[in-house]
Coordinates of C-alpha atoms in Angstrom, one line a residue:
M1 CA 180.7 196.6 161.7
T2 CA 179.6 197.9 159.0
P3 CA 182.5 200.0 156.8
K4 CA 180.9 203.7 157.5
D5 CA 182.6 205.1 154.8
S6 CA 181.7 202.5 152.2
G7 CA 180.0 204.4 150.0
T8 CA 182.4 207.4 149.8
A9 CA 184.1 207.7 147.0
Q10 CA 186.0 210.2 144.8
G11 CA 184.2 211.9 141.8
W12 CA 186.1 212.8 138.8
D13 CA 184.1 214.6 135.7
A14 CA 184.8 216.9 132.8
S15 CA 184.2 220.4 134.8
I16 CA 187.8 221.2 135.0
R17 CA 188.6 222.9 131.8
S18 CA 191.7 224.0 130.3
T19 CA 192.7 227.5 130.0
D20 CA 196.0 227.5 128.8
W21 CA 195.6 225.1 126.0
K22 CA 195.9 227.7 123.4
V23 CA 199.3 229.1 124.5
S24 CA 202.3 228.2 122.0
I25 CA 205.9 228.9 121.9
A26 CA 206.6 231.1 118.8
Y27 CA 210.2 230.1 117.1
D28 CA 211.7 233.0 114.8
P29 CA 215.1 230.9 113.5
A30 CA 215.6 234.3 111.5
P31 CA 216.2 236.5 113.3
P32 CA 216.1 240.6 112.3
F33 CA 219.8 241.6 111.2
K34 CA 219.6 244.8 113.2
D35 CA 223.0 245.6 111.5
S36 CA 222.6 244.5 108.5
T37 CA 222.9 248.3 106.5
V38 CA 226.0 248.6 108.7
G39 CA 228.9 248.1 106.2
T40 CA 233.0 249.2 105.8
R41 CA 233.1 252.1 103.9
Y42 CA 236.0 252.2 101.4
R43 CA 237.4 255.6 99.9
R44 CA 240.5 256.3 98.5
S45 CA 243.4 258.4 100.2
N46 CA 244.4 261.4 98.6
E47 CA 247.4 259.8 96.7
H48 CA 248.7 262.7 94.7
G49 CA 247.9 265.8 96.5
R50 CA 249.4 267.9 99.3
R51 CA 250.4 266.0 102.9
V52 CA 248.3 267.3 105.4
P53 CA 249.7 266.6 109.0
R54 CA 246.9 265.3 111.5
G55 CA 247.5 268.3 114.1
D56 CA 247.8 271.4 111.3
D57 CA 245.1 272.8 110.1
A58 CA 244.3 273.1 106.5
P59 CA 245.7 275.8 104.3
L60 CA 243.1 278.4 103.2
H61 CA 242.6 279.0 99.9
H62 CA 243.1 282.7 98.7
P63 CA 241.6 284.3 95.7
G64 CA 243.5 285.9 92.9
G65 CA 240.4 288.5 92.4
A66 CA 237.2 289.5 93.7
V67 CA 235.0 287.3 95.6
A68 CA 231.0 287.2 95.6
F69 CA 229.0 285.7 97.8
T70 CA 225.5 284.0 96.7
F71 CA 223.2 283.5 99.4
R72 CA 219.9 281.7 99.4
G73 CA 220.5 282.2 95.1
G74 CA 220.8 285.3 95.1
L75 CA 223.6 288.2 95.0
Y76 CA 225.1 289.5 97.9
T77 CA 225.5 292.9 98.3
P78 CA 227.3 294.6 101.5
L79 CA 225.5 296.8 104.1
T80 CA 227.2 300.3 103.6
D81 CA 226.0 301.5 107.4
A82 CA 228.2 298.6 108.8
A83 CA 231.1 296.6 108.9
V84 CA 230.9 292.7 107.7
F85 CA 232.9 290.4 109.0
F86 CA 233.8 287.2 107.7
H87 CA 235.6 284.2 109.6
F88 CA 237.0 281.3 107.0
Y89 CA 237.3 278.0 108.3
V90 CA 238.4 275.0 107.0
P91 CA 238.3 272.2 110.4
P92 CA 242.0 270.1 110.3
A93 CA 242.5 266.7 109.2
T94 CA 240.5 264.1 111.6
P95 CA 242.5 261.2 113.3
G96 CA 242.7 258.1 111.0
R97 CA 242.3 260.1 107.4
I98 CA 245.0 258.4 105.2
G99 CA 247.8 260.1 104.5
P100 CA 250.2 258.3 101.8
I101 CA 253.6 259.7 102.1
D102 CA 255.0 258.0 99.1
A103 CA 252.0 257.1 97.2
S104 CA 254.2 258.3 93.7
G105 CA 257.8 256.5 94.6
F106 CA 258.6 253.7 92.5
V107 CA 261.6 251.6 92.7
R108 CA 263.6 250.9 89.8
W109 CA 265.2 247.6 89.2
G110 CA 266.8 245.6 86.0
T111 CA 270.0 243.4 85.2
S112 CA 272.7 244.8 87.7
R113 CA 276.4 246.0 86.2
R114 CA 278.6 243.5 85.7
L115 CA 282.2 245.3 86.9
D116 CA 285.4 244.0 86.6
L117 CA 284.5 241.5 83.5
R118 CA 288.0 240.6 83.3
L119 CA 288.9 239.7 86.6
R120 CA 289.0 236.0 87.7
L121 CA 288.9 234.4 90.8
P122 CA 291.9 232.2 91.3
W123 CA 290.8 228.6 92.2
G124 CA 292.9 226.4 93.8
K125 CA 294.3 225.2 97.5
A126 CA 293.8 227.4 100.0
Q127 CA 296.7 229.5 101.3
V128 CA 297.9 230.3 104.3
L129 CA 298.3 234.1 104.2
D130 CA 300.1 234.6 108.0
G131 CA 302.5 231.2 107.4
K132 CA 305.1 231.0 109.2
I133 CA 306.2 234.6 109.0
T134 CA 304.0 237.1 108.0
G135 CA 305.8 239.6 107.0
I136 CA 303.4 242.2 108.0
T137 CA 304.9 245.3 110.0
Y138 CA 303.0 247.1 113.1
P139 CA 304.2 250.9 113.8
D140 CA 305.8 249.8 117.6
Y141 CA 307.1 246.3 116.3
D142 CA 309.6 245.8 113.5
G143 CA 310.4 242.3 113.4
P144 CA 308.4 239.4 111.8
V145 CA 304.8 238.4 113.6
V146 CA 305.6 234.5 114.0
I147 CA 302.5 232.6 114.2
P148 CA 302.5 230.5 117.2
V149 CA 302.7 226.5 117.3
P150 CA 301.7 224.4 120.2
D151 CA 304.2 222.2 121.9
P152 CA 304.1 218.4 121.4
D153 CA 302.6 216.7 124.0
E154 CA 304.5 215.8 126.9
P155 CA 305.2 211.9 127.4
D156 CA 304.0 210.4 131.1
I157 CA 307.5 210.0 133.2
L158 CA 306.4 206.9 135.1
E159 CA 309.1 204.6 137.2
T160 CA 307.4 201.5 135.0
Y161 CA 305.7 201.2 132.3
M162 CA 302.9 198.6 131.4
I163 CA 302.0 198.1 128.3
A164 CA 299.5 195.2 127.1
N165 CA 301.0 194.8 123.2
S166 CA 298.2 193.5 120.5
V167 CA 300.1 192.8 117.2
S168 CA 297.8 190.6 114.3
L169 CA 298.5 190.2 110.5
A170 CA 295.5 189.6 108.4
V171 CA 294.6 188.6 105.2
L172 CA 292.8 191.7 103.2
P173 CA 289.8 191.0 102.2
D174 CA 289.0 188.4 104.3
R175 CA 291.0 189.0 107.0
T176 CA 292.5 185.9 107.5
P177 CA 294.8 185.5 110.3
L178 CA 298.5 184.4 109.8
D179 CA 300.5 182.9 112.2
A180 CA 303.9 184.9 112.0
T181 CA 306.6 185.5 113.9
G182 CA 310.0 187.8 113.9
I183 CA 307.7 191.0 112.5
R184 CA 309.5 193.7 111.4
I185 CA 308.6 197.4 109.9
N186 CA 310.6 200.0 108.6
L187 CA 310.6 203.6 106.9
D188 CA 313.8 206.0 106.4
I189 CA 314.1 209.6 105.6
D190 CA 315.1 208.8 101.8
S191 CA 312.6 206.0 101.2
F192 CA 309.3 206.0 99.7
A193 CA 307.8 203.2 100.8
W194 CA 307.2 201.5 104.3
T195 CA 308.9 197.9 104.1
L196 CA 308.0 194.6 105.8
S197 CA 309.3 191.2 106.7
A198 CA 308.2 188.3 108.3
Q199 CA 308.3 184.7 108.9
L200 CA 305.2 182.4 108.3
F201 CA 305.1 178.6 110.1
G202 CA 303.7 175.8 107.7
R203 CA 302.7 175.8 103.9
T204 CA 299.0 176.4 105.2
S205 CA 300.0 180.5 105.6
L206 CA 302.3 180.9 102.6
A207 CA 299.3 179.6 100.5
Q208 CA 297.6 182.7 101.8
V209 CA 299.7 185.1 101.0
R210 CA 301.6 183.8 97.8
P211 CA 300.7 185.9 94.8
D212 CA 298.5 184.9 92.1
A213 CA 297.3 185.7 88.6
N214 CA 295.8 188.7 90.1
G215 CA 298.9 189.9 91.6
P216 CA 300.3 190.4 94.9
K217 CA 298.3 190.1 97.8
E218 CA 297.8 192.2 100.5
I219 CA 298.1 192.1 104.2
E220 CA 297.1 194.2 107.5
A221 CA 299.5 194.7 109.8
T222 CA 298.3 196.2 113.3
I223 CA 300.4 197.0 116.1
N224 CA 299.4 198.8 119.3
G225 CA 296.8 200.2 117.3
H226 CA 298.9 201.3 114.7
T227 CA 298.0 200.1 111.0
W228 CA 299.9 199.4 108.0
L229 CA 298.8 198.2 104.6
F230 CA 301.5 195.9 102.2
M231 CA 301.9 194.1 99.3
V232 CA 302.9 190.8 99.8
E233 CA 306.4 190.9 96.9
R234 CA 308.6 188.0 97.4
Y235 CA 308.4 185.0 99.5
S236 CA 311.4 182.5 100.4
G237 CA 310.9 179.4 102.9
T238 CA 313.7 176.7 104.1
G239 CA 312.6 173.2 106.0
K240 CA 314.0 170.3 107.6
L241 CA 312.0 167.1 109.0
A242 CA 308.9 168.5 111.0
D243 CA 309.9 172.3 110.8
E244 CA 309.0 174.2 107.9
R245 CA 309.3 178.2 107.6
Y246 CA 308.7 180.4 105.0
S247 CA 309.8 183.9 104.9
I248 CA 307.6 186.7 103.2
T249 CA 308.6 190.7 102.3
G250 CA 306.3 193.3 101.5
V251 CA 305.7 197.0 100.8
S252 CA 303.4 199.7 101.4
R253 CA 301.0 200.6 98.0
S254 CA 303.4 203.7 97.8
Q255 CA 305.7 200.9 95.6
L256 CA 303.0 201.1 92.7
L257 CA 304.3 204.2 91.5
A258 CA 307.4 202.7 90.9
E259 CA 308.9 200.3 88.9
P260 CA 308.1 197.1 88.3
Y261 CA 304.1 198.2 88.8
A262 CA 304.3 201.5 87.0
P263 CA 305.1 202.1 83.5
K264 CA 307.7 204.5 82.3
R265 CA 307.2 207.9 80.5
S266 CA 308.5 210.8 79.0
Q267 CA 307.2 214.1 78.3
V268 CA 308.4 217.9 78.2
N269 CA 305.9 220.7 79.3
T270 CA 305.1 223.5 76.6
A271 CA 303.8 225.7 79.1
P272 CA 304.5 227.1 82.5
I273 CA 303.8 224.4 85.3
N274 CA 305.1 225.0 89.0
A275 CA 306.2 221.8 90.8
E276 CA 303.4 220.8 92.9
Q277 CA 300.8 220.9 90.1
A278 CA 303.7 218.4 88.2
A279 CA 303.8 216.5 91.1
V280 CA 299.9 216.1 91.4
L281 CA 299.7 215.3 87.4
E282 CA 301.8 212.5 87.9
L283 CA 299.4 211.0 90.0
E284 CA 296.4 211.7 87.8
Y285 CA 294.2 208.3 87.4
T286 CA 296.4 206.3 89.8
G287 CA 294.2 206.7 93.1
F288 CA 296.7 208.4 95.0
T289 CA 296.7 212.0 96.6
L290 CA 299.9 214.7 97.2
N291 CA 300.1 216.5 99.9
W292 CA 302.5 219.6 100.0
D293 CA 302.1 222.0 102.2
T294 CA 303.7 224.8 100.1
W295 CA 302.9 227.0 102.5
T296 CA 304.0 226.6 106.7
F297 CA 306.4 224.1 106.5
G298 CA 306.7 222.4 103.3
P299 CA 309.0 223.0 100.8
P300 CA 308.5 225.9 98.7
D301 CA 306.8 225.9 95.3
W302 CA 308.5 227.6 92.3
T303 CA 307.6 227.7 88.7
M304 CA 309.2 226.3 85.5
P305 CA 309.2 228.0 82.2
P306 CA 308.2 226.0 79.4
G307 CA 310.5 223.3 78.1
A308 CA 312.6 222.9 81.7
F309 CA 310.7 220.0 83.1
S310 CA 311.3 217.5 80.7
Y311 CA 312.2 213.9 81.2
Q312 CA 312.4 210.5 79.7
D313 CA 311.7 207.0 80.9
K314 CA 311.3 207.4 84.3
T315 CA 308.1 206.4 86.7
A316 CA 305.6 208.6 88.5
M317 CA 307.3 207.7 91.5
Q318 CA 310.8 208.9 90.2
V319 CA 309.4 212.2 89.0
I320 CA 307.5 213.0 92.3
A321 CA 310.8 212.3 93.9
T322 CA 313.2 214.0 92.2
L323 CA 310.7 217.2 92.6
A324 CA 311.4 216.7 96.3
E325 CA 314.6 216.3 95.9
T326 CA 315.6 219.3 93.5
V327 CA 313.9 221.3 96.4
G328 CA 315.7 219.6 99.2
G329 CA 312.5 217.8 100.6
V330 CA 311.5 214.0 100.7
V331 CA 309.1 211.6 100.3
S332 CA 307.0 210.7 102.9
P333 CA 304.1 207.4 102.7
A334 CA 301.1 206.9 104.7
L335 CA 300.9 204.5 106.6
A336 CA 297.8 202.3 105.6
T337 CA 296.2 205.0 102.5
D338 CA 296.8 206.1 98.5
E339 CA 298.3 209.4 99.9
L340 CA 302.1 211.1 99.5
T341 CA 303.3 214.0 101.6
I342 CA 306.2 215.8 100.3
L343 CA 308.6 216.8 104.0
P344 CA 311.1 218.9 104.2
R345 CA 314.4 217.1 105.1
Y346 CA 315.3 219.6 107.8
R347 CA 312.0 221.6 108.9
E348 CA 314.5 224.0 110.5
P349 CA 317.6 224.5 109.4
V350 CA 319.9 222.9 112.2
W351 CA 321.5 225.9 113.7
Q352 CA 318.0 226.9 115.1
W353 CA 316.9 223.6 116.1
S354 CA 317.3 225.0 120.2
S355 CA 314.2 227.3 119.1
A356 CA 311.9 225.4 116.8
I357 CA 309.3 223.2 117.6
M358 CA 309.4 219.6 118.1
D359 CA 307.3 217.2 116.7
R360 CA 308.2 214.3 119.6
I361 CA 309.7 214.1 123.4
I362 CA 311.2 211.1 124.2
P363 CA 312.5 211.5 128.0
A364 CA 315.2 209.3 129.2
A365 CA 312.9 207.1 130.8
M366 CA 311.3 205.4 127.8
V367 CA 314.8 204.9 126.7
S368 CA 315.5 200.9 127.1
E369 CA 318.6 200.6 124.8
W370 CA 320.8 203.2 123.2
G371 CA 323.9 203.4 120.7
S372 CA 325.6 206.0 118.9
E373 CA 328.4 206.4 116.0
W374 CA 330.3 209.6 115.2
Q375 CA 330.3 211.1 112.1
P376 CA 332.2 214.2 111.3
Q377 CA 331.8 216.3 108.2
P378 CA 333.3 219.7 107.5
E379 CA 330.5 222.7 108.8
W380 CA 329.4 224.3 105.9
N381 CA 328.3 228.0 106.1
S382 CA 327.8 228.4 102.3
C383 CA 326.7 226.1 98.8
Y384 CA 326.6 227.4 95.0
V385 CA 323.3 226.0 94.3
S386 CA 322.3 225.8 90.4
G387 CA 320.0 225.0 87.8
T388 CA 320.9 223.4 84.1
T389 CA 319.6 224.1 81.0
H390 CA 317.1 226.8 82.1
G391 CA 317.0 228.3 86.0
V392 CA 318.5 230.0 88.6
A393 CA 322.6 230.1 89.8
M394 CA 323.2 231.7 93.4
K395 CA 325.1 231.5 96.2
V396 CA 323.3 230.8 99.7
R397 CA 325.1 231.7 102.6
R398 CA 324.5 231.3 106.3
A399 CA 323.9 234.8 107.9
G400 CA 326.0 236.3 109.9
T401 CA 329.4 233.9 108.4
A402 CA 331.8 235.2 105.7
G403 CA 330.7 232.1 103.8
E404 CA 334.3 230.5 103.4
L405 CA 333.3 226.9 103.6
E406 CA 331.6 226.3 100.9
A407 CA 329.8 222.6 100.2
P408 CA 329.5 220.7 97.3
D409 CA 327.8 222.5 94.6
V410 CA 324.4 221.3 93.6
Y411 CA 323.6 221.0 90.3
A412 CA 319.8 220.3 89.5
D413 CA 318.0 220.0 85.9
W414 CA 314.2 221.7 87.4
L415 CA 315.6 223.5 89.6
T416 CA 314.6 227.3 88.3
G417 CA 313.1 229.5 90.9
T418 CA 315.0 231.5 93.4
D419 CA 313.0 230.5 97.1
A420 CA 313.2 226.8 95.7
A421 CA 317.2 227.3 95.3
R422 CA 317.2 229.1 98.9
H423 CA 315.8 226.1 100.4
R424 CA 318.0 223.6 98.6
G425 CA 321.1 225.1 99.4
I426 CA 319.6 225.2 103.6
A427 CA 319.3 221.8 103.5
E428 CA 322.9 221.3 102.2
M429 CA 324.8 223.0 104.9
C430 CA 322.5 221.0 107.0
K431 CA 324.3 218.1 106.2
G432 CA 327.8 219.1 107.9
G433 CA 329.2 219.8 110.7
N434 CA 330.3 217.8 113.8
Q435 CA 327.5 215.2 114.0
E436 CA 326.7 211.5 115.8
I437 CA 324.2 208.8 114.9
V438 CA 322.3 208.4 117.9
T439 CA 319.9 204.9 118.2
L440 CA 317.3 204.7 120.9
N441 CA 314.8 202.0 121.3
I442 CA 311.7 203.1 123.1
P443 CA 308.1 201.0 123.0
L444 CA 305.7 201.5 120.8
F445 CA 302.2 203.4 122.3
H446 CA 299.5 203.9 121.2
A447 CA 298.5 206.9 118.9
E448 CA 296.7 208.7 121.8
T449 CA 299.7 208.0 123.9
A450 CA 303.3 210.6 123.7
P451 CA 305.5 209.8 122.0
G452 CA 303.2 207.4 120.4
L453 CA 304.8 206.4 116.3
V454 CA 307.9 208.4 115.2
Q455 CA 308.5 208.6 111.9
P456 CA 311.2 209.9 109.6
A457 CA 311.6 213.7 109.1
M458 CA 310.4 214.2 112.4
L459 CA 312.3 216.6 115.0
C460 CA 312.6 214.7 118.3
E461 CA 313.7 216.4 121.4
V462 CA 315.8 213.5 123.8
R463 CA 315.8 214.6 127.6
D464 CA 318.4 212.6 128.7
I465 CA 319.6 212.3 131.9
D466 CA 322.8 214.7 131.8
E467 CA 321.2 217.0 129.1
T468 CA 318.7 217.6 127.2
W469 CA 319.5 217.2 123.2
R470 CA 317.5 217.4 120.0
G471 CA 317.5 215.6 116.7
L472 CA 316.5 214.5 113.2
C473 CA 314.8 211.2 113.0
L474 CA 316.5 209.3 110.2
A475 CA 314.6 205.7 110.4
T476 CA 312.3 203.9 112.4
E477 CA 311.9 200.2 112.7
I478 CA 309.5 198.3 114.1
T479 CA 309.6 194.4 115.7
A480 CA 307.6 192.6 117.1
D481 CA 308.3 189.0 118.6
G482 CA 305.1 187.5 116.7
V483 CA 301.0 187.7 117.2
G484 CA 299.2 188.0 120.0
A485 CA 300.8 189.5 123.0
S486 CA 304.1 189.6 121.9
R487 CA 307.1 191.6 123.0
V488 CA 307.0 195.2 120.5
K489 CA 309.7 198.2 120.7
Q490 CA 310.7 201.0 118.5
S491 CA 314.3 201.5 116.9
L492 CA 314.8 205.3 116.2
K493 CA 317.7 206.4 114.2
L494 CA 318.3 210.0 114.9
E495 CA 321.0 212.9 113.6
R496 CA 322.2 214.8 116.3
H497 CA 324.5 217.8 115.6
H498 CA 327.3 219.3 118.1
R499 CA 327.2 222.7 117.2
E500 CA 325.9 226.1 118.6
S501 CA 322.0 226.3 119.0
A502 CA 321.9 222.7 117.7

């Protein structure tokens, strides 16, 4: 079959012409600035003119003489046949006009005036303004204002006390443990240093604590979380076949202020000085610090005139202890730091113990053993206290009594203040009366568990089975059978007074 469309073909020529080939898009990268002439106009405001409120009309100007009007360059001549009315109007200030109010105001500055140039700001230890008794009188109250003191922590009363005792004895600074037994740590109210006695096993332990050319070795004793720091002063030994034992004796670092470590000195004051300042100066360059709370519960401070504070051949500790004794106080050493605290021997008079705040509470359930010793004394109600070459002389009498029972007279070289003499007289009267020395054995609890460690000069409330009484801690002794988990007990010696309100 012959193809019918074989001769058919699509013709293509150049008859079709492009009609829009000359059309192009014009692009001007720089459009005209329509607002190029628009700008912000800035003018100075009427800085020194009269202020015109925005809502009021501007005031008219009233000339003082005749007014001539000129119109179109010619002199104005009023008509004679008609009245001429003129209306003058000034538009109010347009919104947005700046009207400065204080444009002409100015501030003066310069060096301030110095007033009270002769007054000085006292610098020193902070003072408790209210103190124990404020002395402020109120319109509706005649008595003194007493600042409330929180009561001591109440101990837990249990049928059985389970205590996991922990005892360790280590040599510093390497903390090498020592194998020891018969550990005893004690302090009494008249001592200024804690003492330690222990027994060591073998010469190896003795070699670790034996003093050398650098001086005595220091050991750290930790019992139920309470840590002491001691210097080994003495040691002795005994032995027999296959058995050697050595005994050591140590004291706390406060002994460094006494013989034989501290030198003896002599001095006399040439200017007035108070007792606290004198005690602080004795500790200068020693590394020790002193705490003397003269405003709340501590002994009062007093001033000694020139020449009154003098001594010969005394160590720093002897001077501080004498200052404390002068005012009826004691020196309390810290357990493991170089710190001394001056405390009153009797924080409260004995006849006010019934209302005093106690430091520790000891229930009968904690007492494992007790003992007592009767020591009667005359119940003094007055005392004569005096200085020697300087100072005051006064008779301290208990309020409400005739003062007929006088305690032994007290003479102190550095007693030159009235408050100090009064405090010393109260302390001497508190030593009298029917009293009993009671010994109690209780556990040594951790610091966070009441009663914890009881230290001398603390007031304790003993809740006995039959009665509750209060006493002053005279001595504390901690005993441990050995290191590790051993038996530990705390022995207290309390001074109990059998008198009214005691």
